[in-house]
Amino acid sequence: MVYNKTEKILEKQQLRSQKIIKAVREILSEKDMGKVSIKSIAQKAGIATGTFYLYFADKETLIDTVVQEIYQELLEHIKNERAQYSNGFDKLQATMEVCIQLFMKEKHLAKTVLVDVPQKNTALNSKYTYIENDLIRLAKIDIDELMDKQLIPKQDTLVSAIAFVGAFREVILSWISTGEPLDSELAQKTLIEYNMRALGRYII
Amino acid sequence: MVYNKTEKILEKQQLRSQKIIKAVREILSEKDMGKVSIKSIAQKAGIATGTFYLYFADKETLIDTVVQEIYQELLEHIKNERAQYSNGFDKLQATMEVCIQLFMKEKHLAKTVLVDVPQKNTALNSKYTYIENDLIRLAKIDIDELMDKQLIPKQDTLVSAIAFVGAFREVILSWISTGEPLDSELAQKTLIEYNMRALGRYII
Amino acid sequence: MVYNKTEKILEKQQLRSQKIIKAVREILSEKDMGKVSIKSIAQKAGIATGTFYLYFADKETLIDTVVQEIYQELLEHIKNERAQYSNGFDKLQATMEVCIQLFMKEKHLAKTVLVDVPQKNTALNSKYTYIENDLIRLAKIDIDELMDKQLIPKQDTLVSAIAFVGAFREVILSWISTGEPLDSELAQKTLIEYNMRALGRYII
Amino acid sequence: MVYNKTEKILEKQQLRSQKIIKAVREILSEKDMGKVSIKSIAQKAGIATGTFYLYFADKETLIDTVVQEIYQELLEHIKNERAQYSNGFDKLQATMEVCIQLFMKEKHLAKTVLVDVPQKNTALNSKYTYIENDLIRLAKIDIDELMDKQLIPKQDTLVSAIAFVGAFREVILSWISTGEPLDSELAQKTLIEYNMRALGRYII
DNA sequence: CATGAATGAGCCTTCATTCAT
DNA sequence: AATGAATGAAGGCTCATTCAT
């Protein structure tokens, strides 16, 4: 019984935590991005402001958690998609494609992940491992492999991976801000080819 | 005499303004990025809080001013360097080189320009024209020219320009955060070639 | 139970609101008329400055509320008393008598109503309908009636009503400042007769 | 020589003081009643803010001085006008007429004298002798005289004098706020007759 | 455990007054 | 004497956090 009770309680706590996190994400996703105050979060989560502090130490902890969750989700998506390909080029391309899809569908999430979070973590203040780093790591693995197989020229693969992600990030953000370009297909093709070409794929 | 006096006063005022701006820049550059409150700015500038308002209408005006100043500085550098080249590829390369030099020398400035400011201006909140937009514009001009001359394949040149700047930005920021890579020369070469290759320069 | 709880809370909130309003009234009534700052109000009400904003949107709202409250109280008194008379002269006299009574009993309230509030609303700044206007309106109705019945000479009844209230106001204020005159009865009689005579009651 | 010099200096000081006072009065007279800050006063007076403190101990002293000056001027006017009449009724009427004229011509001055100043001096805080008191005193003298001569019924002449001034004050203020009534002549006649009748002039 | 009213430090801004020049 | 830049206390308001119920 006791065990059960504990389990139930833990479950309930989980639920509450999730509710709070969901509330934050909803607020972050709102078009006009309402105030991200504890009060508004609690309101959206349907709890009292004080209750918040039973689940999270403080506001910062909450934000950290939300960010982690978002990251995990995104990486999950990417990994699933990549799993279908064995070729390094294809994997990179698939990564970009899934990211484009996801980000364009959830623009505010993209903003949070690509802008709001990193901005709090620049320079030596890198408290999180953020999505960009994860993406870079993934990209680097592929690029390393391609270089090993001599499919691309010798290069500082870390730099390339960073550039790869950076080019991608900037374009996505511009689309989020100004709306996707009219010829969306050409635009996406340009972006993908930009990065693929940049790696230096040998033309056979 | 009167003339002299006025001159001196103006000079002194300039100095104070500069002192305040410098204080903001310093705060923005601090590792732990202290609060950018009027109080902290005044403290850092060695003035009373009220004095601040003798030099700037309000906080927002100050921030605008700082941003503008930083932009002007950077663009000046870039334009000077680019002026020496007529060829599109060379100009783009020169732009990257001067930016690398400047940013690596003034890392804090780079951080402000590439991170702090853009983050306040994402999406529809584009009150400033920020450096990235200016850089993108410059890059696009060169890329358009290259495409017109059929030196690179057909592409959405705006996307390419954005990707170009994005790749660059990300790499620079990573260097700022983690320090330049050991083989700095290879790293820089990789970055530059990454972007040049990405444009699709036809190999002759 | 829930109902009870809600009731209790509402009651408590009412209490706080009242406490705050009372605090303002007290400050307004103090001899040296302390500063009417949020801080001083909160202090007097025994709450934190932030708490104030749980009960009133801002300072202006509070002041409005206080004023309205005072007005309602006074008008209630007057209307009750007037209800007992049908004759225009009697109604006017009753109005004066009830006002004299009330004001002399609650001198601070009188001061607020007759001095503090109007002074914030002079000229084109008439955001409130203040007691004086209401009193004037009431008086005018009676005077109009008297004139229609040809019980008083032809006159600009609005001017007369204003003068009526003004004469009254000034005398009351003088009594508040300097204390009622020794021969209080004569004094009150003089005031009432002054205004009644002024209207020009035809001597039969 | 020394004497002369001192005289000149005193004269100059007088001039400055006057300039400052004039500045305040101008600001008080402006339709939109700009901020009455030391800075704005100094600006209008054509002096530096610091200079102000060479002529007045502080802001309050200045305001007191301005008020005194205004009062003196007004009383001067009134006394001159009254001097032409020997009859008590005529004197009272003349007083009212000159006040109406003056106040309607300088509405903002009227506002200052009748509203702004008294409001700072209510109740036991009567630091100034304000115009109203002076007017009341004058009126009382006349009313006493009339009563002594048995031209009006027995009454508390102080109360009557206060009521007299109060009725007058209120009407003037209403004209200042809302503009003079259309039938200005009837309105003025009503006001004057109101007060005259109120005194109880025996109809012969 | 949950609540949400209460807290108070902190923010931006104004302005009467001072003081070095 | 005159200047006006500098001062800093004070004002209204916000919001992360606490605590009595």
PDB file of C-alpha atoms in Angstrom, chain A residues 111 115-116 118-120 122-125 132 136 153-157 159-160 162-167 169-171 173-177 181 183 186-187 190-191 193-195 197-200 203, chain B residues 31 111 115-116 118-120 122-124 132 136 153 155-157 159-160 162-167 169-171 173-178 181 183 186-187 190-191 193-195 197-200 203:
ATOM      1  CA  LYS A 111      12.660  30.662 -31.768  1.00  0.00           C
ATOM      2  CA  VAL A 115      17.372  32.247 -30.056  1.00  0.00           C
ATOM      3  CA  ASP A 116      16.070  32.529 -26.557  1.00  0.00           C
ATOM      4  CA  PRO A 118      21.358  30.119 -26.689  1.00  0.00           C
ATOM      5  CA  GLN A 119      21.357  33.776 -25.897  1.00  0.00           C
ATOM      6  CA  LYS A 120      21.444  32.975 -22.240  1.00  0.00           C
ATOM      7  CA  THR A 122      26.892  32.361 -24.773  1.00  0.00           C
ATOM      8  CA  ALA A 123      30.565  32.587 -24.222  1.00  0.00           C
ATOM      9  CA  LEU A 124      31.904  31.052 -21.096  1.00  0.00           C
ATOM     10  CA  ASN A 125      28.506  30.894 -19.565  1.00  0.00           C
ATOM     11  CA  GLU A 132      23.118  23.528 -31.361  1.00  0.00           C
ATOM     12  CA  ILE A 136      26.995  20.110 -34.271  1.00  0.00           C
ATOM     13  CA  PRO A 153      38.532  17.230 -48.855  1.00  0.00           C
ATOM     14  CA  LYS A 154      40.594  17.445 -45.731  1.00  0.00           C
ATOM     15  CA  GLN A 155      39.231  20.052 -43.364  1.00  0.00           C
ATOM     16  CA  ASP A 156      38.747  20.999 -39.743  1.00  0.00           C
ATOM     17  CA  THR A 157      35.612  18.958 -39.361  1.00  0.00           C
ATOM     18  CA  VAL A 159      34.651  24.035 -37.910  1.00  0.00           C
ATOM     19  CA  SER A 160      32.725  22.609 -40.809  1.00  0.00           C
ATOM     20  CA  ILE A 162      29.700  24.409 -36.734  1.00  0.00           C
ATOM     21  CA  ALA A 163      29.442  26.287 -39.984  1.00  0.00           C
ATOM     22  CA  PHE A 164      26.980  23.724 -41.221  1.00  0.00           C
ATOM     23  CA  VAL A 165      24.695  24.238 -38.276  1.00  0.00           C
ATOM     24  CA  GLY A 166      25.216  27.993 -38.289  1.00  0.00           C
ATOM     25  CA  ALA A 167      24.230  28.390 -41.901  1.00  0.00           C
ATOM     26  CA  ARG A 169      20.213  28.172 -38.095  1.00  0.00           C
ATOM     27  CA  GLU A 170      20.461  31.589 -39.665  1.00  0.00           C
ATOM     28  CA  VAL A 171      18.320  30.702 -42.633  1.00  0.00           C
ATOM     29  CA  LEU A 173      15.551  32.108 -38.247  1.00  0.00           C
ATOM     30  CA  SER A 174      15.196  34.437 -41.179  1.00  0.00           C
ATOM     31  CA  TRP A 175      12.264  32.406 -42.370  1.00  0.00           C
ATOM     32  CA  ILE A 176      10.718  32.543 -38.952  1.00  0.00           C
ATOM     33  CA  SER A 177      11.074  36.303 -38.780  1.00  0.00           C
ATOM     34  CA  PRO A 181      10.189  32.939 -49.206  1.00  0.00           C
ATOM     35  CA  ASP A 183       9.590  30.077 -53.893  1.00  0.00           C
ATOM     36  CA  LEU A 186      13.997  26.736 -54.322  1.00  0.00           C
ATOM     37  CA  ALA A 187      14.829  28.303 -51.004  1.00  0.00           C
ATOM     38  CA  THR A 190      19.361  26.321 -51.934  1.00  0.00           C
ATOM     39  CA  LEU A 191      19.907  25.919 -48.232  1.00  0.00           C
ATOM     40  CA  GLU A 193      22.741  22.429 -51.417  1.00  0.00           C
ATOM     41  CA  TYR A 194      24.604  25.290 -49.818  1.00  0.00           C
ATOM     42  CA  ASN A 195      25.678  23.130 -46.970  1.00  0.00           C
ATOM     43  CA  ARG A 197      28.388  21.861 -51.519  1.00  0.00           C
ATOM     44  CA  ALA A 198      30.229  23.563 -48.735  1.00  0.00           C
ATOM     45  CA  LEU A 199      31.476  20.295 -47.416  1.00  0.00           C
ATOM     46  CA  GLY A 200      33.218  19.806 -50.732  1.00  0.00           C
ATOM     47  CA  ILE A 203      32.054  15.555 -58.067  1.00  0.00           C
TER      48      ILE A 203
ATOM     49  CA  LYS B  31      31.395  37.144 -17.987  1.00  0.00           C
ATOM     50  CA  LYS B 111      29.339  38.826 -28.547  1.00  0.00           C
ATOM     51  CA  VAL B 115      24.330  37.609 -29.785  1.00  0.00           C
ATOM     52  CA  ASP B 116      23.039  40.264 -27.464  1.00  0.00           C
ATOM     53  CA  PRO B 118      20.060  40.210 -32.442  1.00  0.00           C
ATOM     54  CA  GLN B 119      18.396  38.414 -29.600  1.00  0.00           C
ATOM     55  CA  LYS B 120      16.465  41.510 -28.748  1.00  0.00           C
ATOM     56  CA  THR B 122      14.080  38.653 -33.507  1.00  0.00           C
ATOM     57  CA  ALA B 123      10.898  38.070 -35.351  1.00  0.00           C
ATOM     58  CA  LEU B 124       8.702  41.074 -35.856  1.00  0.00           C
ATOM     59  CA  GLU B 132      23.763  40.689 -39.483  1.00  0.00           C
ATOM     60  CA  ILE B 136      23.769  39.726 -45.353  1.00  0.00           C
ATOM     61  CA  PRO B 153      25.141  28.077 -60.165  1.00  0.00           C
ATOM     62  CA  GLN B 155      20.406  29.776 -56.517  1.00  0.00           C
ATOM     63  CA  ASP B 156      18.256  31.796 -54.156  1.00  0.00           C
ATOM     64  CA  THR B 157      20.943  34.354 -53.467  1.00  0.00           C
ATOM     65  CA  VAL B 159      19.183  32.302 -48.805  1.00  0.00           C
ATOM     66  CA  SER B 160      22.805  31.823 -49.747  1.00  0.00           C
ATOM     67  CA  ILE B 162      21.954  34.351 -45.048  1.00  0.00           C
ATOM     68  CA  ALA B 163      23.550  30.933 -44.856  1.00  0.00           C
ATOM     69  CA  PHE B 164      26.907  32.522 -45.595  1.00  0.00           C
ATOM     70  CA  VAL B 165      26.618  34.912 -42.678  1.00  0.00           C
ATOM     71  CA  GLY B 166      25.084  32.264 -40.450  1.00  0.00           C
ATOM     72  CA  ALA B 167      27.881  29.804 -40.960  1.00  0.00           C
ATOM     73  CA  ARG B 169      28.556  33.767 -37.197  1.00  0.00           C
ATOM     74  CA  GLU B 170      28.291  30.383 -35.612  1.00  0.00           C
ATOM     75  CA  VAL B 171      31.936  29.577 -36.061  1.00  0.00           C
ATOM     76  CA  LEU B 173      30.824  32.516 -31.688  1.00  0.00           C
ATOM     77  CA  SER B 174      32.165  29.058 -31.005  1.00  0.00           C
ATOM     78  CA  TRP B 175      35.661  30.442 -31.078  1.00  0.00           C
ATOM     79  CA  ILE B 176      34.667  33.165 -28.702  1.00  0.00           C
ATOM     80  CA  SER B 177      33.165  30.691 -26.279  1.00  0.00           C
ATOM     81  CA  THR B 178      35.666  27.925 -26.378  1.00  0.00           C
ATOM     82  CA  PRO B 181      41.192  25.969 -32.118  1.00  0.00           C
ATOM     83  CA  ASP B 183      45.359  24.810 -35.520  1.00  0.00           C
ATOM     84  CA  LEU B 186      43.467  25.415 -40.675  1.00  0.00           C
ATOM     85  CA  ALA B 187      40.342  26.413 -38.825  1.00  0.00           C
ATOM     86  CA  THR B 190      38.214  25.737 -43.339  1.00  0.00           C
ATOM     87  CA  LEU B 191      35.677  28.384 -42.503  1.00  0.00           C
ATOM     88  CA  GLU B 193      36.617  27.623 -47.865  1.00  0.00           C
ATOM     89  CA  TYR B 194      33.416  26.289 -46.432  1.00  0.00           C
ATOM     90  CA  ASN B 195      31.554  29.349 -47.458  1.00  0.00           C
ATOM     91  CA  ARG B 197      32.719  26.248 -51.738  1.00  0.00           C
ATOM     92  CA  ALA B 198      29.142  26.496 -50.625  1.00  0.00           C
ATOM     93  CA  LEU B 199      28.434  29.179 -53.148  1.00  0.00           C
ATOM     94  CA  GLY B 200      29.352  26.688 -55.842  1.00  0.00           C
ATOM     95  CA  ILE B 203      36.016  24.776 -60.851  1.00  0.00           C
TER      96      ILE B 203
END
